[in-house]
mmCIF file with all atom_site columns, C-alpha atoms in Angstrom:
data_model
loop_
_atom_site.group_PDB
_atom_site.id
_atom_site.type_symbol
_atom_site.label_atom_id
_atom_site.label_alt_id
_atom_site.label_comp_id
_atom_site.label_asym_id
_atom_site.label_entity_id
_atom_site.label_seq_id
_atom_site.pdbx_PDB_ins_code
_atom_site.Cartn_x
_atom_site.Cartn_y
_atom_site.Cartn_z
_atom_site.occupancy
_atom_site.B_iso_or_equiv
_atom_site.pdbx_formal_charge
_atom_site.auth_seq_id
_atom_site.auth_comp_id
_atom_site.auth_asym_id
_atom_site.auth_atom_id
_atom_site.pdbx_PDB_model_num
ATOM 1   C CA . MET A 1 1   ? 0.000   0.000   0.000  1.00 0.00 ? 190 MET A CA 1
ATOM 2   C CA . GLN A 1 2   ? 1.652   3.198   -1.153 1.00 0.00 ? 191 GLN A CA 1
ATOM 3   C CA . LYS A 1 3   ? -0.814  5.758   0.230  1.00 0.00 ? 192 LYS A CA 1
ATOM 4   C CA . LEU A 1 4   ? -3.894  5.567   2.401  1.00 0.00 ? 193 LEU A CA 1
ATOM 5   C CA . SER A 1 5   ? -7.159  6.369   0.657  1.00 0.00 ? 194 SER A CA 1
ATOM 6   C CA . GLU A 1 6   ? -9.806  8.414   2.434  1.00 0.00 ? 195 GLU A CA 1
ATOM 7   C CA . LEU A 1 7   ? -11.650 5.145   3.040  1.00 0.00 ? 196 LEU A CA 1
ATOM 8   C CA . HIS A 1 8   ? -8.562  3.607   4.693  1.00 0.00 ? 197 HIS A CA 1
ATOM 9   C CA . LYS A 1 9   ? -8.236  6.716   6.869  1.00 0.00 ? 198 LYS A CA 1
ATOM 10  C CA . ASN A 1 10  ? -11.919 6.610   7.749  1.00 0.00 ? 199 ASN A CA 1
ATOM 11  C CA . VAL A 1 11  ? -11.723 2.988   8.936  1.00 0.00 ? 200 VAL A CA 1
ATOM 12  C CA . LEU A 1 12  ? -8.430  3.674   10.733 1.00 0.00 ? 201 LEU A CA 1
ATOM 13  C CA . GLY A 1 13  ? -10.045 6.654   12.469 1.00 0.00 ? 202 GLY A CA 1
ATOM 14  C CA . TYR A 1 14  ? -12.813 4.445   13.838 1.00 0.00 ? 203 TYR A CA 1
ATOM 15  C CA . CYS A 1 15  ? -10.179 1.957   15.045 1.00 0.00 ? 204 CYS A CA 1
ATOM 16  C CA . GLN A 1 16  ? -8.281  4.752   16.789 1.00 0.00 ? 205 GLN A CA 1
ATOM 17  C CA . ASP A 1 17  ? -11.403 6.073   18.471 1.00 0.00 ? 206 ASP A CA 1
ATOM 18  C CA . ASP A 1 18  ? -12.685 2.789   19.944 1.00 0.00 ? 207 ASP A CA 1
ATOM 19  C CA . TYR A 1 19  ? -12.809 -0.958  19.509 1.00 0.00 ? 208 TYR A CA 1
ATOM 20  C CA . THR A 1 20  ? -14.249 -1.298  16.015 1.00 0.00 ? 209 THR A CA 1
ATOM 21  C CA . GLY A 1 21  ? -16.258 -4.374  15.073 1.00 0.00 ? 210 GLY A CA 1
ATOM 22  C CA . LEU A 1 22  ? -16.235 -5.956  11.645 1.00 0.00 ? 211 LEU A CA 1
ATOM 23  C CA . TRP A 1 23  ? -19.915 -4.997  11.376 1.00 0.00 ? 212 TRP A CA 1
ATOM 24  C CA . LEU A 1 24  ? -18.941 -1.303  11.558 1.00 0.00 ? 213 LEU A CA 1
ATOM 25  C CA . VAL A 1 25  ? -16.320 -1.687  8.820  1.00 0.00 ? 214 VAL A CA 1
ATOM 26  C CA . VAL A 1 26  ? -19.035 -3.300  6.644  1.00 0.00 ? 215 VAL A CA 1
ATOM 27  C CA . TRP A 1 27  ? -21.318 -0.329  7.411  1.00 0.00 ? 216 TRP A CA 1
ATOM 28  C CA . VAL A 1 28  ? -18.586 2.203   6.497  1.00 0.00 ? 217 VAL A CA 1
ATOM 29  C CA . ILE A 1 29  ? -17.855 0.442   3.187  1.00 0.00 ? 218 ILE A CA 1
ATOM 30  C CA . THR A 1 30  ? -21.557 0.100   2.349  1.00 0.00 ? 219 THR A CA 1
ATOM 31  C CA . ARG A 1 31  ? -22.119 3.817   2.975  1.00 0.00 ? 220 ARG A CA 1
ATOM 32  C CA . ASP A 1 32  ? -19.107 4.619   0.804  1.00 0.00 ? 221 ASP A CA 1
ATOM 33  C CA . LEU A 1 33  ? -20.574 2.546   -2.036 1.00 0.00 ? 222 LEU A CA 1
ATOM 34  C CA . VAL A 1 34  ? -23.956 4.280   -1.614 1.00 0.00 ? 223 VAL A CA 1
ATOM 35  C CA . ARG A 1 35  ? -22.137 7.645   -1.766 1.00 0.00 ? 224 ARG A CA 1
ATOM 36  C CA . GLN A 1 36  ? -20.598 6.635   -5.129 1.00 0.00 ? 225 GLN A CA 1
ATOM 37  C CA . GLN A 1 37  ? -24.010 5.963   -6.711 1.00 0.00 ? 226 GLN A CA 1
ATOM 38  C CA . PRO A 1 38  ? -25.799 8.715   -8.643 1.00 0.00 ? 227 PRO A CA 1
ATOM 39  C CA . GLY A 1 39  ? -27.616 10.805  -6.045 1.00 0.00 ? 228 GLY A CA 1
ATOM 40  C CA . GLY A 1 40  ? -26.042 8.825   -3.200 1.00 0.00 ? 229 GLY A CA 1
ATOM 41  C CA . ARG A 1 41  ? -23.976 11.686  -1.801 1.00 0.00 ? 230 ARG A CA 1
ATOM 42  C CA . GLU A 1 42  ? -27.045 13.922  -1.705 1.00 0.00 ? 231 GLU A CA 1
ATOM 43  C CA . LEU A 1 43  ? -29.093 11.233  0.059  1.00 0.00 ? 232 LEU A CA 1
ATOM 44  C CA . LEU A 1 44  ? -26.413 10.729  2.721  1.00 0.00 ? 233 LEU A CA 1
ATOM 45  C CA . ASP A 1 45  ? -26.102 14.507  3.161  1.00 0.00 ? 234 ASP A CA 1
ATOM 46  C CA . MET A 1 46  ? -29.870 14.726  3.718  1.00 0.00 ? 235 MET A CA 1
ATOM 47  C CA . VAL A 1 47  ? -29.737 11.878  6.234  1.00 0.00 ? 236 VAL A CA 1
ATOM 48  C CA . ALA A 1 48  ? -26.914 13.641  8.090  1.00 0.00 ? 237 ALA A CA 1
ATOM 49  C CA . SER A 1 49  ? -28.547 17.068  8.096  1.00 0.00 ? 238 SER A CA 1
ATOM 50  C CA . LYS A 1 50  ? -32.214 16.249  8.789  1.00 0.00 ? 239 LYS A CA 1
ATOM 51  C CA . ALA A 1 51  ? -33.992 14.620  11.632 1.00 0.00 ? 240 ALA A CA 1
ATOM 52  C CA . TRP A 1 52  ? -34.310 10.959  10.713 1.00 0.00 ? 241 TRP A CA 1
ATOM 53  C CA . ASP A 1 53  ? -37.667 10.070  9.226  1.00 0.00 ? 242 ASP A CA 1
ATOM 54  C CA . ALA A 1 54  ? -39.194 6.925   7.777  1.00 0.00 ? 243 ALA A CA 1
ATOM 55  C CA . GLU A 1 55  ? -39.035 8.149   4.184  1.00 0.00 ? 244 GLU A CA 1
ATOM 56  C CA . LEU A 1 56  ? -35.310 8.920   4.312  1.00 0.00 ? 245 LEU A CA 1
ATOM 57  C CA . GLY A 1 57  ? -34.692 5.651   6.132  1.00 0.00 ? 246 GLY A CA 1
ATOM 58  C CA . ALA A 1 58  ? -36.537 3.714   3.438  1.00 0.00 ? 247 ALA A CA 1
ATOM 59  C CA . GLN A 1 59  ? -34.601 5.462   0.659  1.00 0.00 ? 248 GLN A CA 1
ATOM 60  C CA . LEU A 1 60  ? -31.277 4.703   2.300  1.00 0.00 ? 249 LEU A CA 1
ATOM 61  C CA . GLU A 1 61  ? -32.211 1.094   3.046  1.00 0.00 ? 250 GLU A CA 1
ATOM 62  C CA . GLU A 1 62  ? -33.263 0.619   -0.592 1.00 0.00 ? 251 GLU A CA 1
ATOM 63  C CA . ARG A 1 63  ? -29.877 1.940   -1.756 1.00 0.00 ? 252 ARG A CA 1
ATOM 64  C CA . GLU A 1 64  ? -27.975 -0.234  0.713  1.00 0.00 ? 253 GLU A CA 1
ATOM 65  C CA . LEU A 1 65  ? -29.894 -3.364  -0.287 1.00 0.00 ? 254 LEU A CA 1
ATOM 66  C CA . ALA A 1 66  ? -29.079 -2.685  -3.942 1.00 0.00 ? 255 ALA A CA 1
ATOM 67  C CA . ILE A 1 67  ? -25.348 -2.823  -3.215 1.00 0.00 ? 256 ILE A CA 1
ATOM 68  C CA . ASP A 1 68  ? -23.704 -6.072  -4.294 1.00 0.00 ? 257 ASP A CA 1
ATOM 69  C CA . GLN A 1 69  ? -22.751 -7.791  -1.012 1.00 0.00 ? 258 GLN A CA 1
ATOM 70  C CA . LYS A 1 70  ? -19.914 -9.633  -2.738 1.00 0.00 ? 259 LYS A CA 1
ATOM 71  C CA . LEU A 1 71  ? -18.410 -6.254  -3.655 1.00 0.00 ? 260 LEU A CA 1
ATOM 72  C CA . VAL A 1 72  ? -18.863 -5.025  -0.068 1.00 0.00 ? 261 VAL A CA 1
ATOM 73  C CA . ARG A 1 73  ? -17.100 -8.104  1.285  1.00 0.00 ? 262 ARG A CA 1
ATOM 74  C CA . GLU A 1 74  ? -14.224 -7.764  -1.202 1.00 0.00 ? 263 GLU A CA 1
ATOM 75  C CA . LYS A 1 75  ? -13.713 -4.085  -0.318 1.00 0.00 ? 264 LYS A CA 1
ATOM 76  C CA . VAL A 1 76  ? -13.921 -4.745  3.424  1.00 0.00 ? 265 VAL A CA 1
ATOM 77  C CA . LEU A 1 77  ? -11.360 -7.537  3.200  1.00 0.00 ? 266 LEU A CA 1
ATOM 78  C CA . GLN A 1 78  ? -9.032  -5.424  1.028  1.00 0.00 ? 267 GLN A CA 1
ATOM 79  C CA . ILE A 1 79  ? -9.160  -2.413  3.360  1.00 0.00 ? 268 ILE A CA 1
ATOM 80  C CA . LEU A 1 80  ? -8.538  -4.625  6.406  1.00 0.00 ? 269 LEU A CA 1
ATOM 81  C CA . ARG A 1 81  ? -5.716  -6.494  4.639  1.00 0.00 ? 270 ARG A CA 1
ATOM 82  C CA . ASP A 1 82  ? -4.038  -3.204  3.693  1.00 0.00 ? 271 ASP A CA 1
ATOM 83  C CA . LEU A 1 83  ? -4.279  -1.796  7.228  1.00 0.00 ? 272 LEU A CA 1
ATOM 84  C CA . LEU A 1 84  ? -3.125  -5.048  8.865  1.00 0.00 ? 273 LEU A CA 1
ATOM 85  C CA . GLU A 1 85  ? -0.162  -5.482  6.503  1.00 0.00 ? 274 GLU A CA 1
ATOM 86  C CA . ALA A 1 86  ? 0.892   -1.875  7.097  1.00 0.00 ? 275 ALA A CA 1
ATOM 87  C CA . GLY A 1 87  ? 0.800   -2.500  10.850 1.00 0.00 ? 276 GLY A CA 1
ATOM 88  C CA . LEU A 1 88  ? -1.801  0.229   11.355 1.00 0.00 ? 277 LEU A CA 1
ATOM 89  C CA . ILE A 1 89  ? -4.443  -1.942  13.037 1.00 0.00 ? 278 ILE A CA 1
ATOM 90  C CA . GLU A 1 90  ? -4.594  -5.226  14.887 1.00 0.00 ? 279 GLU A CA 1
ATOM 91  C CA . ALA A 1 91  ? -7.418  -7.720  15.284 1.00 0.00 ? 280 ALA A CA 1
ATOM 92  C CA . GLY A 1 92  ? -8.715  -9.191  18.501 1.00 0.00 ? 281 GLY A CA 1
ATOM 93  C CA . CYS A 1 93  ? -11.636 -8.715  20.845 1.00 0.00 ? 282 CYS A CA 1
ATOM 94  C CA . PRO A 1 94  ? -12.536 -6.800  23.965 1.00 0.00 ? 283 PRO A CA 1
ATOM 95  C CA . THR A 1 95  ? -12.655 -8.830  27.168 1.00 0.00 ? 284 THR A CA 1
ATOM 96  C CA . GLU A 1 96  ? -15.526 -8.755  29.643 1.00 0.00 ? 285 GLU A CA 1
ATOM 97  C CA . ASP A 1 97  ? -13.642 -6.209  31.758 1.00 0.00 ? 286 ASP A CA 1
ATOM 98  C CA . GLY A 1 98  ? -13.103 -3.909  28.754 1.00 0.00 ? 287 GLY A CA 1
ATOM 99  C CA . LYS A 1 99  ? -9.454  -4.726  28.103 1.00 0.00 ? 288 LYS A CA 1
ATOM 100 C CA . TRP A 1 100 ? -8.082  -5.660  24.686 1.00 0.00 ? 289 TRP A CA 1
ATOM 101 C CA . GLU A 1 101 ? -7.181  -9.257  23.789 1.00 0.00 ? 290 GLU A CA 1
ATOM 102 C CA . SER A 1 102 ? -5.128  -9.367  20.580 1.00 0.00 ? 291 SER A CA 1
ATOM 103 C CA . TRP A 1 103 ? -5.314  -12.363 18.302 1.00 0.00 ? 292 TRP A CA 1
ATOM 104 C CA . SER A 1 104 ? -1.521  -12.105 17.938 1.00 0.00 ? 293 SER A CA 1
ATOM 105 C CA . LEU A 1 105 ? -1.641  -13.505 14.409 1.00 0.00 ? 294 LEU A CA 1
ATOM 106 C CA . SER A 1 106 ? 0.197   -12.501 11.259 1.00 0.00 ? 295 SER A CA 1
ATOM 107 C CA . PRO A 1 107 ? -1.800  -10.359 8.822  1.00 0.00 ? 296 PRO A CA 1
ATOM 108 C CA . ALA A 1 108 ? -2.241  -13.396 6.538  1.00 0.00 ? 297 ALA A CA 1
ATOM 109 C CA . ASP A 1 109 ? -3.454  -15.632 9.367  1.00 0.00 ? 298 ASP A CA 1
ATOM 110 C CA . THR A 1 110 ? -5.735  -12.853 10.617 1.00 0.00 ? 299 THR A CA 1
ATOM 111 C CA . MET A 1 111 ? -7.293  -12.501 7.168  1.00 0.00 ? 300 MET A CA 1
ATOM 112 C CA . ASN A 1 112 ? -7.730  -16.272 6.867  1.00 0.00 ? 301 ASN A CA 1
ATOM 113 C CA . ARG A 1 113 ? -9.504  -16.366 10.237 1.00 0.00 ? 302 ARG A CA 1
ATOM 114 C CA . ILE A 1 114 ? -11.763 -13.420 9.361  1.00 0.00 ? 303 ILE A CA 1
ATOM 115 C CA . GLN A 1 115 ? -12.714 -14.936 6.015  1.00 0.00 ? 304 GLN A CA 1
ATOM 116 C CA . ALA A 1 116 ? -13.414 -18.374 7.509  1.00 0.00 ? 305 ALA A CA 1
ATOM 117 C CA . GLU A 1 117 ? -15.498 -17.033 10.402 1.00 0.00 ? 306 GLU A CA 1
ATOM 118 C CA . TRP A 1 118 ? -17.412 -14.607 8.170  1.00 0.00 ? 307 TRP A CA 1
ATOM 119 C CA . GLU A 1 119 ? -18.191 -17.421 5.727  1.00 0.00 ? 308 GLU A CA 1
ATOM 120 C CA . ALA A 1 120 ? -19.330 -19.670 8.587  1.00 0.00 ? 309 ALA A CA 1
ATOM 121 C CA . LEU A 1 121 ? -21.759 -16.964 9.800  1.00 0.00 ? 310 LEU A CA 1
ATOM 122 C CA . GLY A 1 122 ? -23.870 -17.318 6.685  1.00 0.00 ? 311 GLY A CA 1
ATOM 123 C CA . HIS A 1 123 ? -24.942 -13.645 6.867  1.00 0.00 ? 312 HIS A CA 1
ATOM 124 C CA . GLU A 1 124 ? -23.458 -10.186 7.169  1.00 0.00 ? 313 GLU A CA 1
ATOM 125 C CA . PRO A 1 125 ? -21.669 -9.654  10.487 1.00 0.00 ? 314 PRO A CA 1
ATOM 126 C CA . GLY A 1 126 ? -23.542 -8.022  13.329 1.00 0.00 ? 315 GLY A CA 1
ATOM 127 C CA . LEU A 1 127 ? -22.409 -6.536  16.618 1.00 0.00 ? 316 LEU A CA 1
ATOM 128 C CA . GLY A 1 128 ? -19.802 -8.824  18.174 1.00 0.00 ? 317 GLY A CA 1
ATOM 129 C CA . ASP A 1 129 ? -19.464 -11.171 15.185 1.00 0.00 ? 318 ASP A CA 1
ATOM 130 C CA . VAL A 1 130 ? -16.071 -12.382 13.931 1.00 0.00 ? 319 VAL A CA 1
ATOM 131 C CA . ALA A 1 131 ? -13.530 -9.691  14.900 1.00 0.00 ? 320 ALA A CA 1
ATOM 132 C CA . TRP A 1 132 ? -12.792 -6.314  16.410 1.00 0.00 ? 321 TRP A CA 1
ATOM 133 C CA . PHE A 1 133 ? -9.986  -3.938  15.474 1.00 0.00 ? 322 PHE A CA 1
ATOM 134 C CA . ILE A 1 134 ? -7.923  -1.249  17.163 1.00 0.00 ? 323 ILE A CA 1
ATOM 135 C CA . SER A 1 135 ? -5.368  1.178   15.861 1.00 0.00 ? 324 SER A CA 1
ATOM 136 C CA . THR A 1 136 ? -1.739  0.405   16.652 1.00 0.00 ? 325 THR A CA 1
ATOM 137 C CA . MET A 1 137 ? 0.772   3.021   17.783 1.00 0.00 ? 326 MET A CA 1
ATOM 138 C CA . GLU A 1 138 ? 1.838   3.298   14.131 1.00 0.00 ? 327 GLU A CA 1
ATOM 139 C CA . GLY A 1 139 ? -1.790  3.780   13.099 1.00 0.00 ? 328 GLY A CA 1
ATOM 140 C CA . ASP A 1 140 ? -2.187  6.531   15.697 1.00 0.00 ? 329 ASP A CA 1
ATOM 141 C CA . ARG A 1 141 ? 0.994   8.201   14.426 1.00 0.00 ? 330 ARG A CA 1
ATOM 142 C CA . VAL A 1 142 ? -0.158  8.039   10.811 1.00 0.00 ? 331 VAL A CA 1
ATOM 143 C CA . LEU A 1 143 ? -3.475  9.675   11.675 1.00 0.00 ? 332 LEU A CA 1
ATOM 144 C CA . SER A 1 144 ? -1.895  12.399  13.784 1.00 0.00 ? 333 SER A CA 1
ATOM 145 C CA . GLN A 1 145 ? 0.949   13.219  11.376 1.00 0.00 ? 334 GLN A CA 1
ATOM 146 C CA . GLY A 1 146 ? -0.754  12.370  8.104  1.00 0.00 ? 335 GLY A CA 1
ATOM 147 C CA . THR A 1 147 ? 2.203   10.371  6.793  1.00 0.00 ? 336 THR A CA 1
ATOM 148 C CA . GLU A 1 148 ? 2.486   6.670   6.050  1.00 0.00 ? 337 GLU A CA 1
ATOM 149 C CA . ARG A 1 149 ? 5.462   4.394   5.725  1.00 0.00 ? 338 ARG A CA 1
ATOM 150 C CA . ASN A 1 150 ? 6.001   3.102   2.208  1.00 0.00 ? 339 ASN A CA 1
ATOM 151 C CA . VAL A 1 151 ? 5.300   -0.511  3.138  1.00 0.00 ? 340 VAL A CA 1
ATOM 152 C CA . ALA A 1 152 ? 5.723   -1.682  -0.465 1.00 0.00 ? 341 ALA A CA 1
ATOM 153 C CA . SER A 1 153 ? 9.357   -0.513  -0.521 1.00 0.00 ? 342 SER A CA 1
ATOM 154 C CA . GLU A 1 154 ? 10.092  -2.271  2.787  1.00 0.00 ? 343 GLU A CA 1
ATOM 155 C CA . ASN A 1 155 ? 9.156   -5.726  1.476  1.00 0.00 ? 344 ASN A CA 1
#
């Protein structure tokens, strides 16, 4: 990964702010795909600026349901792979007492586990399903300074 896209930065920002579930990454990617559709940006701007109502909710849900879930999954996995390989996030889960328990796996093994568990779910991930992510110290540095290591040149 040469440079972080705005989508990478968006996901990384969530991971810096709090434990971020796979379900939230799916939501972020889905909203990004809605935004790319004709009229999608305007719809999301209306949702953000107005009090939520049933009509807007129905319009947004219709757009989200029209998104190819295979494409969503591919984009989610690519964004996570990029961030894991760059050492900007790590996967794990929060413990009952609120502490972080890292999976302590390589990026490749982490991605294999995510893909296997997501496939076994048989549906899109919900709250608590499959994995959680946090920003690493390097991820925090990248967000605060706005510069990334050139991971491709280090390999």
